[in-house]
Structure formats: structure tokens, C-alpha cells
Short mmCIF file of C-alpha atoms in Angstrom, two decimals:
data_model
loop_
_atom_site.label_atom_id
_atom_site.label_comp_id
_atom_site.label_asym_id
_atom_site.label_seq_id
_atom_site.Cartn_x
_atom_site.Cartn_y
_atom_site.Cartn_z
CA MET Q 278 14.88 213.94 97.02
CA ASP Q 279 16.54 214.15 93.78
CA PHE Q 280 18.22 217.20 94.61
CA VAL Q 281 19.58 215.79 97.74
CA LYS Q 282 21.10 212.85 95.82
CA ALA Q 283 22.53 215.33 93.00
CA GLY Q 284 24.01 217.51 95.57
CA VAL Q 285 25.80 214.81 97.58
CA GLU Q 286 26.88 213.28 94.28
CA ALA Q 287 28.32 216.81 93.52
CA ILE Q 288 30.38 216.75 96.98
CA ILE Q 289 32.03 213.40 95.98
CA GLU Q 290 32.84 214.27 92.49
CA ASP Q 291 31.67 217.30 90.20
CA GLU Q 292 32.31 218.14 86.65
CA VAL Q 293 33.67 221.63 87.29
CA THR Q 294 36.36 221.61 90.11
CA LYS Q 295 38.23 218.42 88.68
CA ARG Q 296 39.04 220.46 85.49
CA PHE Q 297 41.23 222.53 87.45
CA LEU Q 298 43.50 219.94 88.79
CA ALA Q 299 45.75 217.77 86.67
CA GLU Q 300 44.07 214.77 84.91
CA GLU Q 301 44.33 211.42 86.61
CA LEU Q 302 46.00 208.77 84.54
CA PRO Q 303 44.79 205.15 84.14
CA SER Q 304 48.12 203.85 84.44
CA TRP Q 305 51.45 205.25 85.73
CA ASN Q 306 53.69 207.02 83.51
CA LEU Q 307 56.88 206.61 85.76
CA LEU Q 308 56.91 210.24 86.83
CA THR Q 309 56.70 210.59 90.63
CA ARG Q 310 54.12 213.78 90.08
CA THR Q 311 51.46 211.49 88.67
CA ASN Q 312 51.70 208.86 91.56
CA LYS Q 313 48.70 209.94 93.68
CA ASN Q 314 48.46 207.00 96.02
CA TYR Q 315 51.89 205.64 96.29
CA HIS Q 316 52.43 201.81 96.82
CA TYR Q 317 55.51 199.94 96.28
CA ILE Q 318 54.82 197.45 93.32
CA SER Q 319 57.97 195.83 92.62
CA LEU Q 320 61.87 196.31 92.64
CA LYS Q 321 61.88 196.31 88.94
CA VAL Q 322 59.39 199.14 88.51
CA THR Q 323 61.63 201.16 90.98
CA ILE Q 324 64.76 200.58 89.03
CA LEU Q 325 62.96 201.52 85.76
CA TRP Q 326 61.72 204.59 87.65
CA GLY Q 327 65.27 205.49 88.70
CA ILE Q 328 66.53 204.86 85.35
CA GLY Q 329 64.03 207.26 83.96
CA PHE Q 330 64.51 209.73 86.60
CA PHE Q 331 68.36 209.86 85.82
CA LEU Q 332 67.70 210.27 82.00
CA ARG Q 333 65.14 212.90 82.55
CA TYR Q 334 66.93 215.10 85.18
CA PHE Q 335 70.48 214.71 84.08
CA VAL Q 336 70.56 214.15 80.22
CA PHE Q 337 67.24 215.67 78.90
CA LEU Q 338 67.13 218.64 81.34
CA PRO Q 339 70.46 220.04 80.39
CA LEU Q 340 70.17 219.77 76.79
CA ARG Q 341 66.73 221.59 76.97
CA VAL Q 342 67.76 224.26 79.29
CA THR Q 343 70.66 225.05 76.81
CA LEU Q 344 67.95 225.11 73.93
CA LEU Q 345 65.65 227.29 76.13
CA TRP Q 346 68.43 229.99 76.49
CA LEU Q 347 69.34 229.78 72.78
CA GLY Q 348 65.77 230.28 71.88
CA VAL Q 349 65.07 232.98 74.17
CA GLY Q 350 67.99 234.73 73.36
CA TRP Q 351 67.42 234.46 69.46
CA LEU Q 352 63.96 235.63 69.96
CA ILE Q 353 65.03 238.86 71.77
CA ILE Q 354 67.94 239.56 69.47
CA SER Q 355 66.23 239.00 66.27
CA ASN Q 356 63.16 241.09 67.39
CA ALA Q 357 65.31 243.75 68.32
CA ALA Q 358 67.11 243.78 64.87
CA ILE Q 359 64.01 243.56 63.00
CA GLY Q 360 62.46 246.35 65.16
CA CYS Q 361 65.09 248.67 63.58
CA LEU Q 362 63.82 247.98 59.96
CA GLN Q 363 61.11 250.31 58.23
CA ASN Q 364 57.83 248.95 58.40
CA GLY Q 365 57.12 247.06 55.01
CA PRO Q 366 57.19 243.68 53.29
CA LEU Q 367 60.91 243.19 54.14
CA LYS Q 368 60.38 243.39 57.93
CA ARG Q 369 57.23 241.20 57.65
CA TRP Q 370 59.14 238.55 55.78
CA ALA Q 371 62.10 238.85 58.17
CA TYR Q 372 59.78 238.65 61.16
CA TRP Q 373 57.97 235.64 59.79
CA HIS Q 374 61.20 233.62 59.40
CA ALA Q 375 62.95 234.85 62.63
CA SER Q 376 59.82 234.17 64.70
CA LEU Q 377 59.20 230.76 63.52
CA MET Q 378 62.83 230.03 64.14
CA SER Q 379 62.80 231.05 67.55
CA PHE Q 380 59.48 229.45 68.58
CA CYS Q 381 60.66 226.11 66.86
CA ILE Q 382 63.81 226.28 69.20
CA LEU Q 383 61.56 226.96 72.23
CA ALA Q 384 59.27 223.87 71.47
CA ARG Q 385 62.25 221.79 71.25
CA ALA Q 386 63.42 223.24 74.48
CA LEU Q 387 60.25 222.21 76.06
CA SER Q 388 60.59 218.81 74.50
CA ALA Q 389 57.41 219.20 72.49
CA VAL Q 390 56.73 216.74 69.62
CA ILE Q 391 53.57 218.49 67.74
CA THR Q 392 51.74 216.90 65.00
CA TYR Q 393 49.76 219.40 62.79
CA HIS Q 394 46.61 218.65 61.11
CA ASN Q 395 44.75 220.36 58.30
CA ARG Q 396 47.45 222.90 57.99
CA GLU Q 397 45.55 224.47 54.92
CA ASN Q 398 43.39 226.05 57.40
CA ARG Q 399 46.00 228.01 59.01
CA ALA Q 400 44.88 231.51 60.16
CA LYS Q 401 45.87 234.30 57.98
CA GLY Q 402 46.04 237.89 58.24
CA GLY Q 403 42.95 239.93 59.55
CA GLY Q 404 41.44 237.19 61.40
CA ILE Q 405 41.15 235.88 64.89
CA CYS Q 406 42.46 232.51 65.99
CA VAL Q 407 41.04 230.85 68.85
CA ALA Q 408 42.13 227.93 70.74
CA ASN Q 409 41.42 226.08 74.05
CA HIS Q 410 43.69 227.10 76.84
CA THR Q 411 45.77 224.58 78.91
CA SER Q 412 48.90 226.54 79.73
CA PRO Q 413 51.03 229.51 78.40
CA ILE Q 414 53.12 226.96 76.38
CA ASP Q 415 50.19 226.83 73.97
CA VAL Q 416 51.61 229.98 72.51
CA VAL Q 417 54.81 228.08 71.72
CA MET Q 418 52.88 225.16 70.11
CA LEU Q 419 50.97 227.28 67.83
CA ALA Q 420 53.53 229.94 66.93
CA SER Q 421 55.96 227.05 65.63
CA ASP Q 422 53.76 226.68 62.54
CA ASN Q 423 52.28 230.30 61.91
CA CYS Q 424 52.82 233.64 63.29
CA TYR Q 425 50.39 235.34 65.34
CA ALA Q 426 49.73 238.69 67.00
CA LEU Q 427 49.36 238.10 70.69
CA ILE Q 428 47.02 239.63 73.04
CA GLY Q 429 47.46 239.58 76.84
CA GLN Q 430 48.08 241.03 80.16
CA ARG Q 431 51.27 243.04 80.74
CA GLN Q 432 53.39 240.94 82.98
CA GLY Q 433 56.48 241.71 84.95
CA GLY Q 434 59.56 239.51 85.19
CA PHE Q 435 60.61 236.80 82.62
CA LEU Q 436 57.26 236.81 80.53
CA GLY Q 437 57.34 240.70 80.46
CA LEU Q 438 60.91 240.76 79.11
CA LEU Q 439 59.59 238.36 76.25
CA GLN Q 440 56.47 240.75 75.82
CA ARG Q 441 58.63 243.55 75.43
CA GLY Q 442 60.98 242.04 73.26
CA LEU Q 443 58.22 240.73 70.83
CA ALA Q 444 56.43 244.05 70.72
CA ARG Q 445 59.39 245.65 69.03
CA ALA Q 446 59.18 243.78 65.86
CA THR Q 447 55.39 243.51 65.04
CA SER Q 448 52.14 244.78 66.66
CA HIS Q 449 50.92 242.67 69.45
CA ILE Q 450 48.34 243.88 71.88
CA TRP Q 451 49.49 244.10 75.44
CA PHE Q 452 46.98 245.35 78.08
CA GLU Q 453 47.38 246.88 81.45
CA ARG Q 454 45.33 244.95 84.20
CA CYS Q 455 42.74 247.74 84.54
CA GLU Q 456 42.30 248.29 80.64
CA LEU Q 457 41.27 244.72 80.48
CA LYS Q 458 38.06 245.41 82.25
CA ASP Q 459 37.04 248.22 79.95
CA ARG Q 460 35.21 245.93 77.35
CA VAL Q 461 34.53 248.84 74.78
CA LEU Q 462 38.23 249.64 74.77
CA VAL Q 463 39.36 246.15 74.41
CA THR Q 464 36.87 245.45 71.62
CA LYS Q 465 37.94 248.87 69.68
CA ARG Q 466 41.67 247.76 69.72
CA LEU Q 467 40.73 244.32 68.43
CA LYS Q 468 38.72 245.66 65.71
CA GLN Q 469 41.59 248.33 64.63
CA HIS Q 470 43.96 245.20 64.57
CA VAL Q 471 41.63 242.83 62.68
CA GLU Q 472 40.79 245.59 59.93
CA ASP Q 473 44.25 245.75 58.66
CA PRO Q 474 45.19 242.62 56.60
CA GLU Q 475 48.87 243.36 56.75
CA LYS Q 476 48.54 242.66 60.59
CA LEU Q 477 49.17 239.02 61.70
CA PRO Q 478 45.82 236.96 63.01
CA ILE Q 479 45.47 237.63 66.63
CA LEU Q 480 45.73 234.65 68.85
CA ILE Q 481 43.02 234.59 71.64
CA PHE Q 482 42.10 231.84 74.17
CA PRO Q 483 38.42 232.70 75.01
CA GLU Q 484 38.23 230.58 78.22
CA GLY Q 485 40.37 233.27 79.89
CA THR Q 486 42.01 230.67 82.10
CA CYS Q 487 44.02 227.41 81.94
CA ILE Q 488 41.82 224.31 82.17
CA ASN Q 489 43.25 220.85 82.42
CA ASN Q 490 42.87 219.76 78.78
CA THR Q 491 39.99 217.24 79.29
CA SER Q 492 37.17 219.72 78.54
CA VAL Q 493 36.44 223.10 77.12
CA MET Q 494 34.80 225.72 79.27
CA MET Q 495 32.69 228.62 78.51
CA PHE Q 496 34.08 230.80 75.74
CA LYS Q 497 34.07 234.65 76.84
CA LYS Q 498 31.88 236.20 74.15
CA GLY Q 499 34.12 239.36 73.64
CA SER Q 500 36.46 238.11 70.84
CA PHE Q 501 33.29 236.85 68.88
CA ASP Q 502 31.73 240.46 68.89
CA VAL Q 503 34.55 241.88 66.83
CA GLY Q 504 33.61 240.56 63.37
CA GLY Q 505 36.01 239.10 61.11
CA THR Q 506 36.94 235.48 60.34
CA ILE Q 507 37.30 233.24 63.20
CA TYR Q 508 39.94 230.13 62.74
CA PRO Q 509 39.42 227.75 65.52
CA VAL Q 510 42.28 225.69 66.55
CA ALA Q 511 41.86 222.58 68.84
CA ILE Q 512 44.88 221.51 70.83
CA LYS Q 513 45.28 218.22 72.65
CA TYR Q 514 47.97 216.78 74.79
CA ASP Q 515 48.84 213.47 75.28
CA PRO Q 516 48.95 212.96 79.06
CA ARG Q 517 51.00 209.63 78.98
CA PHE Q 518 54.21 211.52 78.28
CA GLY Q 519 54.07 214.86 80.39
CA ASP Q 520 51.23 217.05 81.76
CA ALA Q 521 51.05 220.25 80.06
CA PHE Q 522 48.50 221.71 82.39
CA TRP Q 523 49.69 224.85 84.53
CA ASP Q 524 47.86 224.89 87.81
CA SER Q 525 48.71 228.25 88.75
CA SER Q 526 47.54 228.07 92.28
CA LYS Q 527 49.98 225.29 93.12
CA GLN Q 528 53.17 226.25 91.00
CA GLY Q 529 55.03 229.05 90.15
CA TYR Q 530 55.98 229.85 86.42
CA PHE Q 531 59.54 228.37 86.76
CA HIS Q 532 58.43 225.35 88.76
CA TYR Q 533 56.13 224.49 85.97
CA LEU Q 534 58.70 225.19 83.17
CA LEU Q 535 61.11 222.72 85.02
CA MET Q 536 58.45 220.12 85.11
CA MET Q 537 57.73 220.49 81.50
CA MET Q 538 61.57 219.98 80.69
CA THR Q 539 61.92 216.93 82.76
CA SER Q 540 58.82 215.20 81.47
CA TRP Q 541 59.40 212.36 78.79
CA ALA Q 542 58.08 214.62 76.28
CA ILE Q 543 55.22 217.03 75.62
CA VAL Q 544 53.34 215.46 72.79
CA CYS Q 545 50.50 217.41 71.18
CA ASP Q 546 48.19 217.56 68.27
CA VAL Q 547 46.94 220.74 66.67
CA TRP Q 548 43.96 220.61 64.49
CA TYR Q 549 43.25 223.60 62.31
CA LEU Q 550 39.66 223.68 61.88
CA LYS Q 551 37.76 225.27 58.98
CA PRO Q 552 37.36 229.16 59.31
CA MET Q 553 33.97 230.16 60.66
CA THR Q 554 32.16 233.38 60.58
CA ARG Q 555 29.15 234.85 62.63
CA LYS Q 556 25.88 234.02 60.79
CA GLU Q 557 23.09 236.70 60.09
CA GLY Q 558 21.32 237.38 63.25
CA GLU Q 559 23.45 234.91 65.37
CA THR Q 560 24.19 236.45 68.82
CA ALA Q 561 27.95 236.64 70.00
CA VAL Q 562 26.95 234.16 72.72
CA LYS Q 563 25.71 231.71 70.33
CA PHE Q 564 28.46 231.92 67.78
CA ALA Q 565 31.16 231.30 70.54
CA ASN Q 566 29.26 228.19 71.79
CA ARG Q 567 29.18 227.08 68.10
CA VAL Q 568 32.87 227.43 67.90
CA LYS Q 569 33.37 225.98 71.15
CA SER Q 570 31.40 222.68 70.11
CA GLU Q 571 33.41 222.38 67.08
CA ILE Q 572 36.71 222.63 68.97
CA ALA Q 573 35.50 220.24 71.65
CA ARG Q 574 34.45 217.67 68.94
CA LYS Q 575 37.84 217.73 67.05
CA GLY Q 576 39.85 217.51 70.24
CA GLY Q 577 38.02 214.83 72.07
CA LEU Q 578 37.03 216.97 74.96
CA VAL Q 579 34.04 217.42 76.91
CA ASP Q 580 32.03 220.64 76.13
CA LEU Q 581 30.92 222.33 79.30
CA MET Q 582 28.99 225.24 79.97
CA TRP Q 583 30.52 226.47 82.92
CA ASP Q 584 32.79 229.34 83.33
CA GLY Q 585 36.63 228.85 83.73
CA GLN Q 586 36.65 231.64 86.15
CA LEU Q 587 34.77 229.31 88.70
CA LYS Q 588 38.48 228.51 89.55
CA ARG Q 589 38.83 231.72 91.35
CA THR Q 590 35.25 232.99 92.12
CA ASN Q 591 31.81 231.51 93.22
CA VAL Q 592 28.79 230.63 91.20
CA LYS Q 593 26.30 233.64 90.34
CA ALA Q 594 23.02 233.49 91.91
CA GLU Q 595 21.11 233.28 88.58
CA TRP Q 596 22.27 229.84 87.97
CA LYS Q 597 20.78 228.69 91.07
CA ALA Q 598 17.53 230.69 90.21
CA ARG Q 599 17.46 228.55 86.97
CA GLN Q 600 17.48 225.47 88.86
CA GLN Q 601 14.49 226.61 90.94
CA GLU Q 602 12.43 227.59 87.90
CA GLU Q 603 12.92 224.21 86.75
CA TYR Q 604 11.51 222.50 89.93
CA SER Q 605 8.55 225.07 89.98
CA ARG Q 606 7.48 223.97 86.55
CA LEU Q 607 7.57 220.38 87.71
CA ILE Q 608 5.19 221.19 90.65
CA LYS Q 609 2.84 223.14 88.77
CA LEU Q 610 2.23 220.22 86.39
CA ASP Q 611 1.32 218.07 89.54
CA MET X 252 55.77 219.57 94.96
CA GLY X 253 52.32 219.03 93.63
CA ASN X 254 49.33 217.42 95.16
CA LYS X 255 50.36 214.23 96.73
CA SER X 256 47.75 213.14 99.13
CA SER X 257 50.13 212.48 101.87
CA LEU X 258 48.23 209.91 104.10
CA VAL X 259 48.43 211.37 107.61
CA LEU X 260 45.70 208.96 109.15
CA LYS X 261 47.05 206.15 111.26
CA PRO X 262 46.47 202.69 110.22
CA GLU X 263 44.28 202.03 113.27
CA GLU X 264 42.14 204.76 112.18
CA TRP X 265 41.79 203.30 108.57
CA GLU X 266 40.34 200.20 110.26
CA GLU X 267 38.09 201.89 112.34
CA ILE X 268 36.56 204.18 109.34
CA LYS X 269 36.36 200.80 107.20
CA GLN X 270 34.34 199.11 110.29
CA GLU X 271 32.04 202.03 110.85
CA THR X 272 31.36 202.88 107.33
CA GLY X 273 31.78 199.89 105.24
CA PHE X 274 33.91 201.57 102.58
CA THR X 275 36.91 199.56 101.02
CA GLN X 276 40.29 200.85 101.30
CA ASN X 277 40.39 202.15 97.79
CA GLN X 278 37.01 203.93 98.23
CA ILE X 279 38.47 205.68 101.43
CA SER X 280 41.58 206.66 99.61
CA ARG X 281 39.58 208.31 97.06
CA LEU X 282 37.40 210.17 99.41
CA TYR X 283 40.42 211.36 101.11
CA GLY X 284 41.77 212.49 97.91
CA ARG X 285 38.58 214.61 97.38
CA PHE X 286 38.59 215.85 100.94
CA THR X 287 42.17 217.27 100.57
CA SER X 288 41.34 218.83 97.12
CA LEU X 289 38.44 220.64 98.67
CA ASP X 290 40.55 221.84 101.59
CA LYS X 291 42.04 224.48 99.85
CA MET X 292 43.87 226.18 102.94
CA ASN X 293 45.26 222.88 103.85
CA THR X 294 43.80 222.96 107.52
CA GLY X 295 43.02 219.30 107.76
CA THR X 296 39.33 220.41 108.23
CA LEU X 297 36.56 221.73 106.01
CA GLY X 298 34.29 224.56 106.55
CA ARG X 299 30.96 225.50 104.76
CA GLU X 300 32.67 227.66 102.27
CA ASP X 301 34.66 224.63 101.14
CA PHE X 302 31.54 222.87 100.23
CA LEU X 303 29.97 225.72 98.70
CA ARG X 304 32.66 226.44 96.42
CA ILE X 305 31.66 223.38 94.35
CA PRO X 306 29.59 224.94 91.66
CA GLU X 307 27.17 222.18 91.28
CA LEU X 308 26.44 222.23 94.82
CA ALA X 309 25.99 226.10 95.16
CA ILE X 310 23.19 226.19 92.29
CA ASN X 311 21.50 223.21 94.01
CA PRO X 312 18.44 224.73 95.73
CA LEU X 313 18.76 222.46 98.77
CA GLY X 314 22.86 222.96 98.97
CA ASP X 315 22.65 224.80 102.01
CA ARG X 316 20.60 222.12 103.87
CA ILE X 317 22.84 219.42 102.39
CA VAL X 318 25.83 221.20 103.70
CA HIS X 319 24.21 221.77 107.10
CA ALA X 320 23.72 217.95 107.52
CA PHE X 321 27.45 217.51 107.24
CA PHE X 322 28.15 219.93 110.20
CA SER X 323 25.46 218.75 112.40
CA GLU X 324 28.07 216.94 114.60
CA SER X 325 30.56 219.71 114.48
CA LEU X 326 31.10 221.98 117.46
CA ASP X 327 33.12 224.82 115.76
CA GLY X 328 31.67 224.83 112.26
CA THR X 329 34.37 222.58 110.74
CA ILE X 330 34.51 219.17 110.02
CA ASN X 331 37.42 216.60 109.85
CA PHE X 332 37.82 213.69 107.46
CA ARG X 333 36.18 211.07 109.85
CA GLN X 334 32.96 213.08 110.15
CA PHE X 335 32.98 213.67 106.23
CA VAL X 336 33.28 209.88 105.42
CA ARG X 337 30.55 209.22 108.03
CA VAL X 338 27.96 211.48 106.56
CA LEU X 339 28.87 210.17 103.18
CA SER X 340 28.65 206.65 104.13
CA ARG X 341 24.80 206.95 104.52
CA PHE X 342 24.47 206.95 100.82
CA ARG X 343 26.05 203.67 100.17
CA ARG X 344 24.06 200.87 98.67
CA ILE X 345 22.43 198.67 101.11
CA LYS X 346 24.02 195.34 100.71
CA GLU X 347 22.08 192.11 101.97
CA SER X 348 24.53 190.79 104.49
CA GLU X 349 24.70 193.98 106.44
CA LYS X 350 22.80 195.09 109.41
CA ASP X 351 22.63 198.12 111.57
CA LYS X 352 25.26 199.88 109.55
CA LEU X 353 25.19 203.78 108.85
CA ASN X 354 23.49 203.26 105.38
CA SER X 355 20.36 201.57 106.64
CA ARG X 356 17.08 202.45 105.37
CA GLU X 357 16.42 204.23 108.60
CA GLU X 358 19.54 206.36 108.46
CA LYS X 359 18.82 207.16 104.71
CA LEU X 360 15.23 208.42 105.83
CA ARG X 361 16.61 210.24 108.83
CA PHE X 362 19.00 212.17 106.41
CA ALA X 363 16.11 213.02 104.43
CA PHE X 364 14.03 214.15 107.42
CA ARG X 365 16.78 216.53 108.44
CA MET X 366 16.62 218.33 105.06
CA TYR X 367 13.25 219.27 106.25
CA ASP X 368 13.78 219.81 110.04
CA LEU X 369 15.41 223.42 110.02
CA ASP X 370 15.42 223.61 113.88
CA ASP X 371 16.68 220.07 114.64
CA ASP X 372 13.66 219.40 116.99
CA ASP X 373 12.76 216.14 115.30
CA LYS X 374 9.59 217.53 114.11
CA ILE X 375 8.72 219.22 110.73
CA SER X 376 6.29 222.28 111.26
CA ARG X 377 4.16 223.84 108.61
CA ASP X 378 6.55 226.98 108.65
CA GLU X 379 9.56 224.73 108.27
CA LEU X 380 7.84 222.89 105.16
CA LEU X 381 7.02 226.43 103.82
CA ALA X 382 10.74 227.65 104.18
CA VAL X 383 12.18 224.60 102.21
CA LEU X 384 9.48 224.68 99.46
CA HIS X 385 10.65 228.33 99.34
CA MET X 386 14.16 227.27 98.66
CA LEU X 387 13.17 224.71 96.04
CA VAL X 388 10.83 227.08 94.01
CA GLY X 389 12.32 230.44 94.39
CA VAL X 390 10.05 233.22 93.58
CA ASP X 391 8.08 231.62 90.70
CA ILE X 392 5.21 230.01 92.61
CA SER X 393 2.88 232.20 94.92
CA GLU X 394 2.72 232.21 98.53
CA GLU X 395 -0.86 231.01 98.48
CA GLN X 396 -0.16 228.08 96.34
CA LEU X 397 3.08 227.35 98.43
CA ALA X 398 0.67 227.58 101.66
CA SER X 399 -1.95 225.06 100.32
CA ILE X 400 0.94 222.67 99.04
CA ALA X 401 2.20 222.80 102.64
CA ASP X 402 -1.23 222.35 104.33
CA ARG X 403 -2.16 219.44 101.97
CA THR X 404 1.34 217.76 102.78
CA ILE X 405 0.73 217.97 106.54
CA MET X 406 -2.74 216.98 106.32
CA GLU X 407 -1.88 213.85 104.35
CA ALA X 408 1.06 212.87 106.71
CA ASP X 409 0.01 213.98 110.10
CA THR X 410 -1.63 210.97 111.78
CA ASP X 411 -1.66 211.88 115.42
CA GLY X 412 -3.20 215.34 114.74
CA ASP X 413 -0.42 217.61 116.04
CA ARG X 414 -0.09 219.64 113.17
CA LEU X 415 3.66 218.48 113.14
CA ILE X 416 5.20 215.81 111.15
CA SER X 417 7.31 213.47 113.17
CA PHE X 418 10.09 211.13 112.08
CA GLU X 419 7.73 208.01 112.16
CA GLU X 420 4.96 210.01 110.27
CA PHE X 421 7.55 210.95 107.71
CA CYS X 422 8.69 207.32 107.25
CA ALA X 423 5.14 206.15 106.99
CA THR X 424 4.41 208.50 104.12
CA LEU X 425 7.45 207.20 102.33
CA GLU X 426 6.89 203.42 102.85
CA ARG X 427 6.06 202.82 99.15
CA THR X 428 8.92 205.03 97.89
CA ASP X 429 12.17 203.23 96.90
CA ILE X 430 14.56 204.92 99.41
CA GLU X 431 17.38 202.54 98.69
CA GLU X 432 17.30 203.69 95.20
CA LYS X 433 16.70 207.41 95.69
CA MET X 434 19.27 207.78 98.36
CA SER X 435 22.15 205.63 97.34
CA ILE X 436 25.03 206.55 95.18
CA ARG X 437 27.56 204.19 93.40
CA PHE X 438 30.79 204.94 94.78
CA LEU X 439 33.92 204.14 92.57
CA HIS X 440 35.64 200.92 92.99
#
């Protein structure tokens, strides 16, 4: 009977699928997009909303778009120029400054207001930085304060342009989609990069997909298998000013950027946590879960065991088997 | 743009649903929002796969039976919002003042009965009971043990000696169980 109740409760509201939708706000923040059940409140509120709309679309937006072009332009030009330099300390110094500058401009273009905490724990070369993932702009948030080597799938279009630009100036790790499935290859490339202290720390999002910033989902163990120091980072966006979550099934990337640039602001807190390393005899999975709980605790997020890939695929049969085992144990005790 | 739950129900339909199910306006709105978010293809109806996409339901051993309960009134394998809400209303808590609504004790018991009655013939046979036990425990308990549990259950419940459990016998067995508590869910607002 309890199974029946639990099942119907899951139909009404479940812990997993709601993480893949934008968070519901307790009170309206004057953005139409967060107004799920529209009912007319009063003339004053509508006027306020109208003024807000005007401000956001006709004052903020043009400013931010200009900044965006500036930022992207500078990123590409500076990276191309630095790419011509010989590998060495001068190149690294130049890259550090150019990169920070371009990402700061890009962050402003997205109307970001970022507060960094515990900056002494920032990632250093030869390590891996892990963070919870809400959207691709997480990269911009983090790269405005520290330089990272990025890892990801090779994309086409606008993002691909950026990727190629970045690759000229310093080593990033870009994969073809088919390569991503080859675990051994991925681990090898990660190891190679991590063992070189001259290289920048790699930025990885172990959830593997965008979650709506109310919870942290299962961390894939691949990055925790490589060795080296892990620098955990917790990112929490304040949903009252703008929703940073990218729902890739509902919005294209440009549409998403437009939403970002017409919000009030993207306010976020970035906590740098103390570096962690794998203990003797600790499995990669346990280590991943340990790091995940730390990040969830610091960011005030719910720590879930579920896999973020459930956004696209169905649950594996073994989870059901686990439930059945539990029940058998109950009956045997009868 | 975005996921605004555009209310395509007419006002008269809202009233009818309120009358039929006893939900408040807010509760119906929320359930409608939930219905549309489960309806990934935007067809206005839900199919079985839409339900089984919910991970917590998919791993529930009785998940398939629960989904089946929603589709008992469906002709083509899909349900619309009204059918969705009607089934859910059975899990509303019983209020003192209401009588003969969809969430009465009898309706709740009938929902539970349908979990076991696989062929919808209003009787639970030994085989059906065995099949449901299989769903619940998977492979961890042996056939003989499951068979003996099934036999014992039928012996205790079957009062008219036909080796089948009818709805009345089912209700009698659960007379002392607090069905209102076990089969009621708190709906928000």
C-alpha cells in the first residue's frame, strides 16, 4: 500500500523532473517569463512591470550587447595574438591577463554581479576544478577570477568559434563526440594535462548536464579517477534577479543569451572550497560523492543521488531491483 | 517563449472539475501545470510513457499497476486532464462534510483492489496475487515461499470459499486498517 501512495505522490510531484525546469519563485520578480499563472493584480503592478520592461529591453539590452561584442572580439583577437608567441612564461603571463580581461567584459555583458568567497582556495596549475553546473555561463563566472583549461565537446557555430579562438593561446581539451564515449582516452588526456604543473587547472562539471541550481545531482566519477588535487567550487545564483538555468530542450542558445541580457541582473555567489584529494582506498565513486556533499552544503543545494542524464534517458532497471530487494527483506522478517 | 501554462480549459469545465473532484482552484491549477510539464510532446494528453518517464515512479515495483489505474477509462491509450485529475482526486483526504465524493473510503479501497486485480474481472485469483507478489519482490524470494504467502492470504480472506477474493472480501480484510491515512496525500494549497 505504501508503494501505491509513494507512486502517486511521485506522479504529483517528484524530486527529479522538477530539477530540469526553471525554479519556481515564491513571489514575482516582474519578469513575464516567471509568471506562470497570470492573473491581473493591479494597475500599479502593471505599470511597474511596463517600466521594468522598457528599462530592460531598451536601456540595459543595447549596453550589454555592445559589451558582448567587445568581449568576444577582444577574446578572439588577444588569443590569436598570444598564439603567435613562443610557449613560455611571457605567453602564460599575457594569456592570464588577456583572458581575465575578456571574461570580465563578458560577465558584465551578461549583467553578472559575482561575489567570490574564500579566494585563497582558488585552483592552481596541475589540478582539477569541479563545480555544479547550471548553464554554460558558469564558465564565464569562474573565468573572471581565475584562468582555467576548459574541457568539452567540440561544437559548431558561435561556441565553436570561441572554442577554436581559445585553443590558439593555451591548451584546452576539446573532444569530438565519439571520443567522449571512450573512457580510457578521456582519462589519459586528463592525466597528461594534470601532470604538467605549467598547464592551467582543468574546469570540469561532473554532473554532465545543466541542472536548475536548486540541487546537485550525481557526479560522474571519470574526473575523480584521474588523481591530482580537486578544487571544489559551489556556484549559487540568486533567482530573484534573473534565472540563469539553461533549459536546452526549451530554448536555443541565442534565445537563452537574450533572456540573460534582459534580466535585471545575474547575481551569483561563488564559493571556493578547500582542495580535496582522494583518500587511501577510497573509490572514485565515494570520493565523487564526498565532494558533491561539500559543494551541496556550501551552496545550500539539495544533494541528490539521481543522475542528471535522466533528463534525456530512462531509469536503469537496477534501481527498481534495489526497491524490490528492500521489500523482500521486509517480508522475510514477517 | 518559455513554459507558460496557457489555460485552454473553459471556465465551465473548471467548475465541473471542482464539483466532481473537490479540488480547489489553486490545486487544479497546480495539477494542470504538472500535467503540461509531463506532456512533453504537447499533445494535450498523456500516454503511459509520459508517466514512466518520472524516475521515482519507474523504479517503483508497482509503477506499471499504478499507471494502469490511470488508463482504465481510456479508449486509445491516452488520457486527458479531466481523467488525470479524477484519478488523483481519489487520494484527497476525506473531509467530514463530504459524502459520496470520489475520495470516499470505498473509492480508495477500490483503487487498491485494482492494483491486484490484473484482468479487471472484479476478483483477485491466486495467480494474480502471485504475479503482484513477483512484482514487489523481484527474484529475491523463492517460488515456494511466494506461493505459500499467496495461499495463506487467500485462505484468510476468502469467506465464501470460491478461492477468489472479491471486492467485499478485500474490504473486510482491511476493515481495521486505516485506509484514509494510507491512501491520502496532502495536496499543496
